[in-house]
């Protein structure tokens, strides 16, 4: 067994220390990559479930690193939150979205906003500034937040969201059904839409009991007068099930994987938004 006075030779690092070092190195790498312009924004369509007409797009960050290969956005975002870089990345994504908006002036684009961005004292003034610079109207943008924004200072978060909504920005609650907030807490929160987490959609095809669960989530949304988007719809069967559950919008590989701006322009030309 380890311990019992047996010490690692001096100069070795504990696994905790190497973990911290690796994290720091990854953060540095990410910072350099961001400065070097290696980060990209992909888009994934969101469509009406009734006729599959595209009504919006979700912007998703991508990092294909020459050294590390494809880095998952989840890992990237976690590191960026840790280092604070997420604020700059958030501004970069919004700026890119506003630039790309000229390709689809009639669609609403959703951007993911992390709790740290929302907490920033310059939010949402900085957000508005970016929109103004590109002459993008607030109603062309939706922000997606998870229940994590409720953890710290829900009142401050609610105030900022109310401010944005007054301008015309819509607010969606991401990953609905996976958090631990009470319905009561959500009720007092200024929202327009909820996005049912992909895990429920995936469950539905294998476990019929989860259909009841999805119906319940949709009923909660209905009672709060919120629209419902389903994430992660991969098959026609899943799309039909979500339709029957009363879900108004669909997003997932069935429609399209997240793709670069040029591919989305092509896709929209082939199937113009209704
Ligand atoms: P999310 O906001 O829940 O985004 C949906 C995720 O589901 C995306 O993963 C998307 O590529 C994936 N997805 C979409 N349709 C399907 C499908 O049919 N099947 C499956 N299996 N997956 C599907 P991605 O792009 O890896 O992003 C992961 C998470 O990283 C996002 O989850 C979001 O929380 C975060 N993220 C991505 N871009 C940004 C960003 O610009 N800012 C912030 N703060 N977070 C971001
Ligand atoms: Ca999202
Ligand atoms: Ca989500
Ligand atoms: Ca998710």
mmCIF file of C-alpha atoms and ligand atoms in Angstrom:
data_model
loop_
_atom_site.group_PDB
_atom_site.id
_atom_site.type_symbol
_atom_site.label_atom_id
_atom_site.label_comp_id
_atom_site.label_asym_id
_atom_site.label_seq_id
_atom_site.Cartn_x
_atom_site.Cartn_y
_atom_site.Cartn_z
ATOM 1 C CA UNK A 1 0.000 0.000 0.000
ATOM 2 C CA UNK A 2 0.981 3.595 -0.501
ATOM 3 C CA UNK A 3 1.739 5.927 2.360
ATOM 4 C CA UNK A 4 3.248 4.671 5.615
ATOM 5 C CA UNK A 5 6.077 7.108 5.446
ATOM 6 C CA UNK A 6 7.037 6.074 1.895
ATOM 7 C CA UNK A 7 7.526 9.354 0.116
ATOM 8 C CA UNK A 8 7.763 10.066 -3.526
ATOM 9 C CA UNK A 9 11.230 11.251 -4.530
ATOM 10 C CA UNK A 10 11.600 14.991 -4.377
ATOM 11 C CA UNK A 11 11.022 16.668 -7.698
ATOM 12 C CA UNK A 12 8.046 14.478 -8.584
ATOM 13 C CA UNK A 13 4.687 16.125 -8.724
ATOM 14 C CA UNK A 14 1.589 14.657 -7.182
ATOM 15 C CA UNK A 15 -1.131 13.719 -9.630
ATOM 16 C CA UNK A 16 -3.095 16.672 -8.325
ATOM 17 C CA UNK A 17 -0.255 18.993 -9.260
ATOM 18 C CA UNK A 18 0.146 17.526 -12.743
ATOM 19 C CA UNK A 19 -3.630 17.840 -13.175
ATOM 20 C CA UNK A 20 -3.438 21.535 -12.303
ATOM 21 C CA UNK A 21 -0.483 21.993 -14.623
ATOM 22 C CA UNK A 22 -2.245 20.288 -17.517
ATOM 23 C CA UNK A 23 -5.237 22.493 -16.932
ATOM 24 C CA UNK A 24 -3.074 25.605 -16.965
ATOM 25 C CA UNK A 25 -1.354 24.434 -20.147
ATOM 26 C CA UNK A 26 -4.678 23.781 -21.821
ATOM 27 C CA UNK A 27 -5.915 27.237 -20.817
ATOM 28 C CA UNK A 28 -2.763 28.823 -22.253
ATOM 29 C CA UNK A 29 -3.170 26.828 -25.415
ATOM 30 C CA UNK A 30 -6.760 27.970 -25.732
ATOM 31 C CA UNK A 31 -5.800 31.585 -25.136
ATOM 32 C CA UNK A 32 -3.170 31.422 -27.882
ATOM 33 C CA UNK A 33 -5.593 29.687 -30.219
ATOM 34 C CA UNK A 34 -8.190 32.384 -29.584
ATOM 35 C CA UNK A 35 -5.655 35.126 -30.320
ATOM 36 C CA UNK A 36 -4.523 33.259 -33.450
ATOM 37 C CA UNK A 37 -8.096 33.096 -34.760
ATOM 38 C CA UNK A 38 -8.446 29.338 -34.544
ATOM 39 C CA UNK A 39 -11.937 29.473 -33.055
ATOM 40 C CA UNK A 40 -14.879 29.282 -35.438
ATOM 41 C CA UNK A 41 -18.629 29.578 -35.199
ATOM 42 C CA UNK A 42 -20.842 26.855 -36.669
ATOM 43 C CA UNK A 43 -24.617 26.997 -37.014
ATOM 44 C CA UNK A 44 -27.374 24.456 -36.565
ATOM 45 C CA UNK A 45 -30.899 25.082 -37.891
ATOM 46 C CA UNK A 46 -33.997 25.140 -35.700
ATOM 47 C CA UNK A 47 -37.258 24.367 -37.519
ATOM 48 C CA UNK A 48 -40.986 24.471 -36.878
ATOM 49 C CA UNK A 49 -42.129 20.952 -36.079
ATOM 50 C CA UNK A 50 -45.329 21.373 -38.133
ATOM 51 C CA UNK A 51 -43.703 21.868 -41.552
ATOM 52 C CA UNK A 52 -39.955 21.743 -40.831
ATOM 53 C CA UNK A 53 -39.552 25.345 -42.019
ATOM 54 C CA UNK A 54 -36.336 26.799 -40.621
ATOM 55 C CA UNK A 55 -37.003 29.690 -38.226
ATOM 56 C CA UNK A 56 -33.657 30.054 -36.532
ATOM 57 C CA UNK A 57 -30.093 28.902 -36.030
ATOM 58 C CA UNK A 58 -28.029 28.108 -32.961
ATOM 59 C CA UNK A 59 -24.437 29.367 -32.962
ATOM 60 C CA UNK A 60 -21.961 26.799 -31.622
ATOM 61 C CA UNK A 61 -18.278 27.355 -31.034
ATOM 62 C CA UNK A 62 -15.755 25.095 -32.787
ATOM 63 C CA UNK A 63 -12.042 24.622 -32.270
ATOM 64 C CA UNK A 64 -10.099 22.478 -34.652
ATOM 65 C CA UNK A 65 -6.616 22.793 -33.204
ATOM 66 C CA UNK A 66 -3.612 22.116 -35.452
ATOM 67 C CA UNK A 67 -1.884 20.566 -32.424
ATOM 68 C CA UNK A 68 -4.697 18.988 -30.433
ATOM 69 C CA UNK A 69 -7.170 18.115 -33.171
ATOM 70 C CA UNK A 70 -10.878 18.637 -32.597
ATOM 71 C CA UNK A 71 -11.533 19.891 -29.083
ATOM 72 C CA UNK A 72 -15.039 19.401 -27.721
ATOM 73 C CA UNK A 73 -16.882 22.663 -27.038
ATOM 74 C CA UNK A 74 -17.816 21.355 -23.588
ATOM 75 C CA UNK A 75 -14.117 21.061 -22.663
ATOM 76 C CA UNK A 76 -13.268 24.371 -24.298
ATOM 77 C CA UNK A 77 -16.095 26.231 -22.576
ATOM 78 C CA UNK A 78 -15.275 24.717 -19.171
ATOM 79 C CA UNK A 79 -11.648 25.857 -19.476
ATOM 80 C CA UNK A 80 -12.683 29.278 -20.741
ATOM 81 C CA UNK A 81 -15.040 29.687 -17.794
ATOM 82 C CA UNK A 82 -12.256 28.757 -15.423
ATOM 83 C CA UNK A 83 -9.835 31.302 -16.896
ATOM 84 C CA UNK A 84 -12.372 34.047 -17.597
ATOM 85 C CA UNK A 85 -11.701 33.888 -21.335
ATOM 86 C CA UNK A 86 -15.361 32.979 -21.868
ATOM 87 C CA UNK A 87 -16.233 36.686 -21.777
ATOM 88 C CA UNK A 88 -13.976 37.410 -24.760
ATOM 89 C CA UNK A 89 -15.104 34.248 -26.512
ATOM 90 C CA UNK A 90 -18.725 35.242 -25.931
ATOM 91 C CA UNK A 91 -18.095 38.648 -27.503
ATOM 92 C CA UNK A 92 -16.314 36.985 -30.409
ATOM 93 C CA UNK A 93 -19.223 34.604 -31.038
ATOM 94 C CA UNK A 94 -21.788 37.420 -30.901
ATOM 95 C CA UNK A 95 -19.676 39.579 -33.204
ATOM 96 C CA UNK A 96 -19.389 36.735 -35.716
ATOM 97 C CA UNK A 97 -23.105 36.021 -35.487
ATOM 98 C CA UNK A 98 -23.873 39.680 -36.210
ATOM 99 C CA UNK A 99 -21.561 39.610 -39.227
ATOM 100 C CA UNK A 100 -23.124 36.418 -40.587
ATOM 101 C CA UNK A 101 -26.631 37.752 -40.024
ATOM 102 C CA UNK A 102 -26.619 39.441 -43.437
ATOM 103 C CA UNK A 103 -27.038 35.950 -44.962
ATOM 104 C CA UNK A 104 -30.283 35.348 -43.072
ATOM 105 C CA UNK A 105 -31.845 38.634 -41.919
ATOM 106 C CA UNK A 106 -35.189 36.926 -41.282
ATOM 107 C CA UNK A 107 -33.914 34.234 -38.957
ATOM 108 C CA UNK A 108 -33.335 34.484 -35.254
ATOM 109 C CA UNK A 109 -29.916 33.310 -34.114
ATOM 110 C CA UNK A 110 -29.443 31.779 -30.675
ATOM 111 C CA UNK A 111 -26.196 32.283 -28.808
ATOM 112 C CA UNK A 112 -25.160 30.389 -25.690
ATOM 113 C CA UNK A 113 -24.373 32.678 -22.777
ATOM 114 C CA UNK A 114 -22.488 31.376 -19.763
ATOM 115 C CA UNK A 115 -23.290 32.551 -16.221
ATOM 116 C CA UNK A 116 -19.939 34.319 -16.037
ATOM 117 C CA UNK A 117 -20.818 36.511 -19.024
ATOM 118 C CA UNK A 118 -24.152 37.434 -17.506
ATOM 119 C CA UNK A 119 -22.490 38.307 -14.176
ATOM 120 C CA UNK A 120 -20.086 40.715 -15.854
ATOM 121 C CA UNK A 121 -20.975 44.312 -14.852
ATOM 122 C CA UNK A 122 -20.631 45.380 -18.499
ATOM 123 C CA UNK A 123 -23.416 42.974 -19.493
ATOM 124 C CA UNK A 124 -25.710 43.631 -21.287
ATOM 125 C CA UNK A 125 -24.308 47.053 -22.323
ATOM 126 C CA UNK A 126 -21.418 45.370 -24.176
ATOM 127 C CA UNK A 127 -23.881 43.021 -25.834
ATOM 128 C CA UNK A 128 -25.949 45.937 -27.125
ATOM 129 C CA UNK A 129 -22.841 47.684 -28.398
ATOM 130 C CA UNK A 130 -21.918 44.727 -30.584
ATOM 131 C CA UNK A 131 -25.422 44.597 -32.053
ATOM 132 C CA UNK A 132 -25.409 48.324 -32.758
ATOM 133 C CA UNK A 133 -22.028 48.153 -34.452
ATOM 134 C CA UNK A 134 -23.448 45.686 -36.968
ATOM 135 C CA UNK A 135 -26.909 47.236 -37.115
ATOM 136 C CA UNK A 136 -28.437 43.996 -35.953
ATOM 137 C CA UNK A 137 -31.868 44.317 -34.338
ATOM 138 C CA UNK A 138 -32.231 42.788 -30.871
ATOM 139 C CA UNK A 139 -35.186 40.686 -32.040
ATOM 140 C CA UNK A 140 -32.795 38.853 -34.370
ATOM 141 C CA UNK A 141 -30.985 37.403 -31.365
ATOM 142 C CA UNK A 142 -31.929 34.863 -28.744
ATOM 143 C CA UNK A 143 -29.766 34.003 -25.776
ATOM 144 C CA UNK A 144 -29.636 30.499 -24.330
ATOM 145 C CA UNK A 145 -28.922 30.029 -20.652
ATOM 146 C CA UNK A 146 -28.891 27.041 -18.357
ATOM 147 C CA UNK A 147 -30.334 26.903 -14.873
ATOM 148 C CA UNK A 148 -26.808 27.566 -13.593
ATOM 149 C CA UNK A 149 -27.516 31.278 -13.948
ATOM 150 C CA UNK A 150 -29.965 30.887 -11.074
ATOM 151 C CA UNK A 151 -27.304 29.661 -8.648
ATOM 152 C CA UNK A 152 -25.483 32.857 -7.810
ATOM 153 C CA UNK A 153 -27.699 35.899 -7.773
ATOM 154 C CA UNK A 154 -30.997 35.054 -9.447
ATOM 155 C CA UNK A 155 -32.404 38.544 -8.922
ATOM 156 C CA UNK A 156 -29.496 40.237 -10.663
ATOM 157 C CA UNK A 157 -29.696 37.713 -13.512
ATOM 158 C CA UNK A 158 -33.452 38.245 -13.838
ATOM 159 C CA UNK A 159 -32.960 42.020 -13.986
ATOM 160 C CA UNK A 160 -30.416 41.734 -16.790
ATOM 161 C CA UNK A 161 -32.603 39.357 -18.746
ATOM 162 C CA UNK A 162 -35.599 41.642 -18.318
ATOM 163 C CA UNK A 163 -33.502 44.490 -19.680
ATOM 164 C CA UNK A 164 -32.552 42.446 -22.736
ATOM 165 C CA UNK A 165 -36.112 41.287 -23.322
ATOM 166 C CA UNK A 166 -37.343 44.867 -23.224
ATOM 167 C CA UNK A 167 -35.082 45.489 -26.220
ATOM 168 C CA UNK A 168 -36.535 42.496 -28.084
ATOM 169 C CA UNK A 169 -33.931 39.823 -27.387
ATOM 170 C CA UNK A 170 -35.618 36.530 -26.543
ATOM 171 C CA UNK A 171 -34.404 34.216 -23.806
ATOM 172 C CA UNK A 172 -34.372 30.416 -23.910
ATOM 173 C CA UNK A 173 -33.697 28.064 -21.022
ATOM 174 C CA UNK A 174 -31.263 25.406 -22.258
ATOM 175 C CA UNK A 175 -31.124 21.753 -21.165
ATOM 176 C CA UNK A 176 -34.575 21.952 -19.567
ATOM 177 C CA UNK A 177 -35.333 19.001 -17.332
ATOM 178 C CA UNK A 178 -31.751 18.311 -16.286
ATOM 179 C CA UNK A 179 -31.363 20.993 -13.607
ATOM 180 C CA UNK A 180 -32.573 21.081 -10.062
ATOM 181 C CA UNK A 181 -34.436 24.371 -9.962
ATOM 182 C CA UNK A 182 -37.990 24.288 -8.742
ATOM 183 C CA UNK A 183 -40.746 25.231 -11.137
ATOM 184 C CA UNK A 184 -41.404 28.099 -8.737
ATOM 185 C CA UNK A 185 -37.911 29.510 -9.234
ATOM 186 C CA UNK A 186 -38.309 29.291 -13.003
ATOM 187 C CA UNK A 187 -41.716 30.958 -12.885
ATOM 188 C CA UNK A 188 -40.281 34.239 -11.708
ATOM 189 C CA UNK A 189 -37.654 34.111 -14.410
ATOM 190 C CA UNK A 190 -38.111 36.113 -17.642
ATOM 191 C CA UNK A 191 -38.145 33.480 -20.399
ATOM 192 C CA UNK A 192 -39.583 33.003 -23.879
ATOM 193 C CA UNK A 193 -38.711 29.422 -24.687
ATOM 194 C CA UNK A 194 -37.419 26.261 -23.132
ATOM 195 C CA UNK A 195 -35.208 23.701 -24.817
ATOM 196 C CA UNK A 196 -35.887 20.134 -23.777
ATOM 197 C CA UNK A 197 -32.598 18.382 -23.225
ATOM 198 C CA UNK A 198 -31.472 15.852 -25.781
ATOM 199 C CA UNK A 199 -31.349 13.076 -23.173
ATOM 200 C CA UNK A 200 -35.174 13.007 -23.021
ATOM 201 C CA UNK A 201 -35.502 12.758 -26.786
ATOM 202 C CA UNK A 202 -33.010 9.923 -26.919
ATOM 203 C CA UNK A 203 -34.803 8.099 -24.044
ATOM 204 C CA UNK A 204 -38.160 8.342 -25.739
ATOM 205 C CA UNK A 205 -37.411 5.854 -28.500
ATOM 206 C CA UNK A 206 -36.058 3.213 -26.123
ATOM 207 C CA UNK A 207 -38.229 3.821 -23.090
ATOM 208 C CA UNK A 208 -41.901 4.608 -23.819
ATOM 209 C CA UNK A 209 -42.430 5.724 -20.230
ATOM 210 C CA UNK A 210 -40.338 8.800 -20.891
ATOM 211 C CA UNK A 211 -42.985 10.010 -23.351
ATOM 212 C CA UNK A 212 -45.075 10.859 -20.313
ATOM 213 C CA UNK A 213 -42.164 12.782 -18.896
ATOM 214 C CA UNK A 214 -41.751 14.834 -22.082
ATOM 215 C CA UNK A 215 -45.491 15.545 -22.110
ATOM 216 C CA UNK A 216 -45.173 16.783 -18.542
ATOM 217 C CA UNK A 217 -42.272 19.071 -19.454
ATOM 218 C CA UNK A 218 -44.279 20.491 -22.366
ATOM 219 C CA UNK A 219 -47.288 20.993 -20.064
ATOM 220 C CA UNK A 220 -45.110 22.938 -17.613
ATOM 221 C CA UNK A 221 -43.870 25.126 -20.464
ATOM 222 C CA UNK A 222 -47.424 25.650 -21.738
ATOM 223 C CA UNK A 223 -48.618 26.709 -18.311
ATOM 224 C CA UNK A 224 -45.863 29.322 -18.261
ATOM 225 C CA UNK A 225 -46.751 30.415 -21.820
ATOM 226 C CA UNK A 226 -43.353 29.360 -23.088
ATOM 227 C CA UNK A 227 -42.518 27.873 -26.475
ATOM 228 C CA UNK A 228 -40.804 24.495 -26.576
ATOM 229 C CA UNK A 229 -37.785 23.474 -28.632
ATOM 230 C CA UNK A 230 -36.555 19.910 -28.687
ATOM 231 C CA UNK A 231 -32.811 19.378 -28.955
ATOM 232 C CA UNK A 232 -31.054 16.330 -30.344
ATOM 233 C CA UNK A 233 -33.720 15.110 -32.781
ATOM 234 C CA UNK A 234 -31.881 12.549 -34.905
ATOM 235 C CA UNK A 235 -34.629 10.455 -36.498
ATOM 236 C CA UNK A 236 -37.984 11.014 -38.209
ATOM 237 C CA UNK A 237 -39.525 8.863 -35.489
ATOM 238 C CA UNK A 238 -38.208 11.156 -32.767
ATOM 239 C CA UNK A 239 -39.462 14.190 -34.677
ATOM 240 C CA UNK A 240 -42.947 12.671 -34.917
ATOM 241 C CA UNK A 241 -42.975 11.792 -31.212
ATOM 242 C CA UNK A 242 -41.953 15.318 -30.230
ATOM 243 C CA UNK A 243 -44.646 16.739 -32.518
ATOM 244 C CA UNK A 244 -47.249 14.549 -30.837
ATOM 245 C CA UNK A 245 -45.993 15.727 -27.449
ATOM 246 C CA UNK A 246 -46.793 19.298 -28.493
ATOM 247 C CA UNK A 247 -43.273 20.504 -29.119
ATOM 248 C CA UNK A 248 -43.281 23.443 -31.571
ATOM 249 C CA UNK A 249 -39.648 23.523 -32.681
ATOM 250 C CA UNK A 250 -37.102 20.852 -33.505
ATOM 251 C CA UNK A 251 -33.329 20.879 -33.654
ATOM 252 C CA UNK A 252 -30.930 18.032 -34.314
ATOM 253 C CA UNK A 253 -28.981 15.944 -36.786
ATOM 254 C CA UNK A 254 -32.229 15.021 -38.605
ATOM 255 C CA UNK A 255 -32.301 18.562 -39.991
ATOM 256 C CA UNK A 256 -28.593 19.204 -40.076
ATOM 257 C CA UNK A 257 -25.455 18.854 -38.051
ATOM 258 C CA UNK A 258 -23.882 22.122 -36.947
ATOM 259 C CA UNK A 259 -22.079 23.449 -40.034
ATOM 260 C CA UNK A 260 -19.974 26.389 -41.218
ATOM 261 C CA UNK A 261 -21.703 29.501 -42.528
ATOM 262 C CA UNK A 262 -21.254 28.591 -46.225
ATOM 263 C CA UNK A 263 -22.934 25.197 -45.812
ATOM 264 C CA UNK A 264 -25.839 26.761 -43.950
ATOM 265 C CA UNK A 265 -26.284 29.337 -46.711
ATOM 266 C CA UNK A 266 -26.458 26.459 -49.205
ATOM 267 C CA UNK A 267 -28.882 24.528 -47.060
ATOM 268 C CA UNK A 268 -31.162 27.548 -46.751
ATOM 269 C CA UNK A 269 -31.070 28.092 -50.511
ATOM 270 C CA UNK A 270 -32.123 24.495 -51.095
ATOM 271 C CA UNK A 271 -34.897 24.760 -48.489
ATOM 272 C CA UNK A 272 -35.726 28.447 -48.019
ATOM 273 C CA UNK A 273 -37.210 29.384 -44.665
ATOM 274 C CA UNK A 274 -40.985 29.346 -44.990
HETATM 275 P P1 LIG B 1 -25.850 22.919 -25.967
HETATM 276 O O1 LIG B 1 -26.060 24.378 -25.903
HETATM 277 O O2 LIG B 1 -26.836 22.049 -25.269
HETATM 278 O O3 LIG B 1 -25.769 22.571 -27.521
HETATM 279 C C1 LIG B 1 -26.331 21.440 -28.121
HETATM 280 C C2 LIG B 1 -25.283 20.378 -28.353
HETATM 281 O O4 LIG B 1 -25.902 19.228 -28.935
HETATM 282 C C3 LIG B 1 -24.212 20.798 -29.332
HETATM 283 O O5 LIG B 1 -23.003 20.179 -28.904
HETATM 284 C C4 LIG B 1 -24.684 20.169 -30.645
HETATM 285 O O6 LIG B 1 -23.630 19.959 -31.571
HETATM 286 C C5 LIG B 1 -25.248 18.877 -30.142
HETATM 287 N N1 LIG B 1 -26.271 18.323 -31.011
HETATM 288 C C6 LIG B 1 -27.142 18.976 -31.804
HETATM 289 N N2 LIG B 1 -27.987 18.121 -32.431
HETATM 290 C C7 LIG B 1 -27.641 16.895 -32.006
HETATM 291 C C8 LIG B 1 -28.150 15.580 -32.307
HETATM 292 O O7 LIG B 1 -29.103 15.377 -33.062
HETATM 293 N N3 LIG B 1 -27.539 14.532 -31.684
HETATM 294 C C9 LIG B 1 -26.492 14.702 -30.835
HETATM 295 N N4 LIG B 1 -25.932 13.616 -30.285
HETATM 296 N N5 LIG B 1 -25.991 15.930 -30.528
HETATM 297 C C10 LIG B 1 -26.568 17.001 -31.115
HETATM 298 P P2 LIG B 1 -21.618 20.952 -28.964
HETATM 299 O O8 LIG B 1 -21.567 21.779 -30.203
HETATM 300 O O9 LIG B 1 -20.574 19.914 -28.734
HETATM 301 O O10 LIG B 1 -21.688 21.933 -27.730
HETATM 302 C C11 LIG B 1 -21.690 21.439 -26.418
HETATM 303 C C12 LIG B 1 -22.026 22.521 -25.431
HETATM 304 O O11 LIG B 1 -21.000 23.524 -25.406
HETATM 305 C C13 LIG B 1 -23.294 23.298 -25.769
HETATM 306 O O12 LIG B 1 -24.405 22.523 -25.392
HETATM 307 C C14 LIG B 1 -23.097 24.554 -24.969
HETATM 308 O O13 LIG B 1 -23.448 24.339 -23.636
HETATM 309 C C15 LIG B 1 -21.598 24.749 -25.069
HETATM 310 N N6 LIG B 1 -21.307 25.766 -26.108
HETATM 311 C C16 LIG B 1 -21.164 25.616 -27.443
HETATM 312 N N7 LIG B 1 -20.886 26.804 -28.046
HETATM 313 C C17 LIG B 1 -20.875 27.738 -27.062
HETATM 314 C C18 LIG B 1 -20.648 29.159 -27.014
HETATM 315 O O14 LIG B 1 -20.437 29.845 -28.039
HETATM 316 N N8 LIG B 1 -20.703 29.751 -25.776
HETATM 317 C C19 LIG B 1 -20.964 29.040 -24.638
HETATM 318 N N9 LIG B 1 -21.001 29.715 -23.454
HETATM 319 N N10 LIG B 1 -21.182 27.726 -24.643
HETATM 320 C C20 LIG B 1 -21.144 27.078 -25.836
HETATM 321 CA CA1 LIG B 2 -27.635 25.724 -26.416
HETATM 322 CA CA1 LIG B 3 -28.916 22.358 -24.819
HETATM 323 CA CA1 LIG B 4 -26.828 20.170 -23.507
#
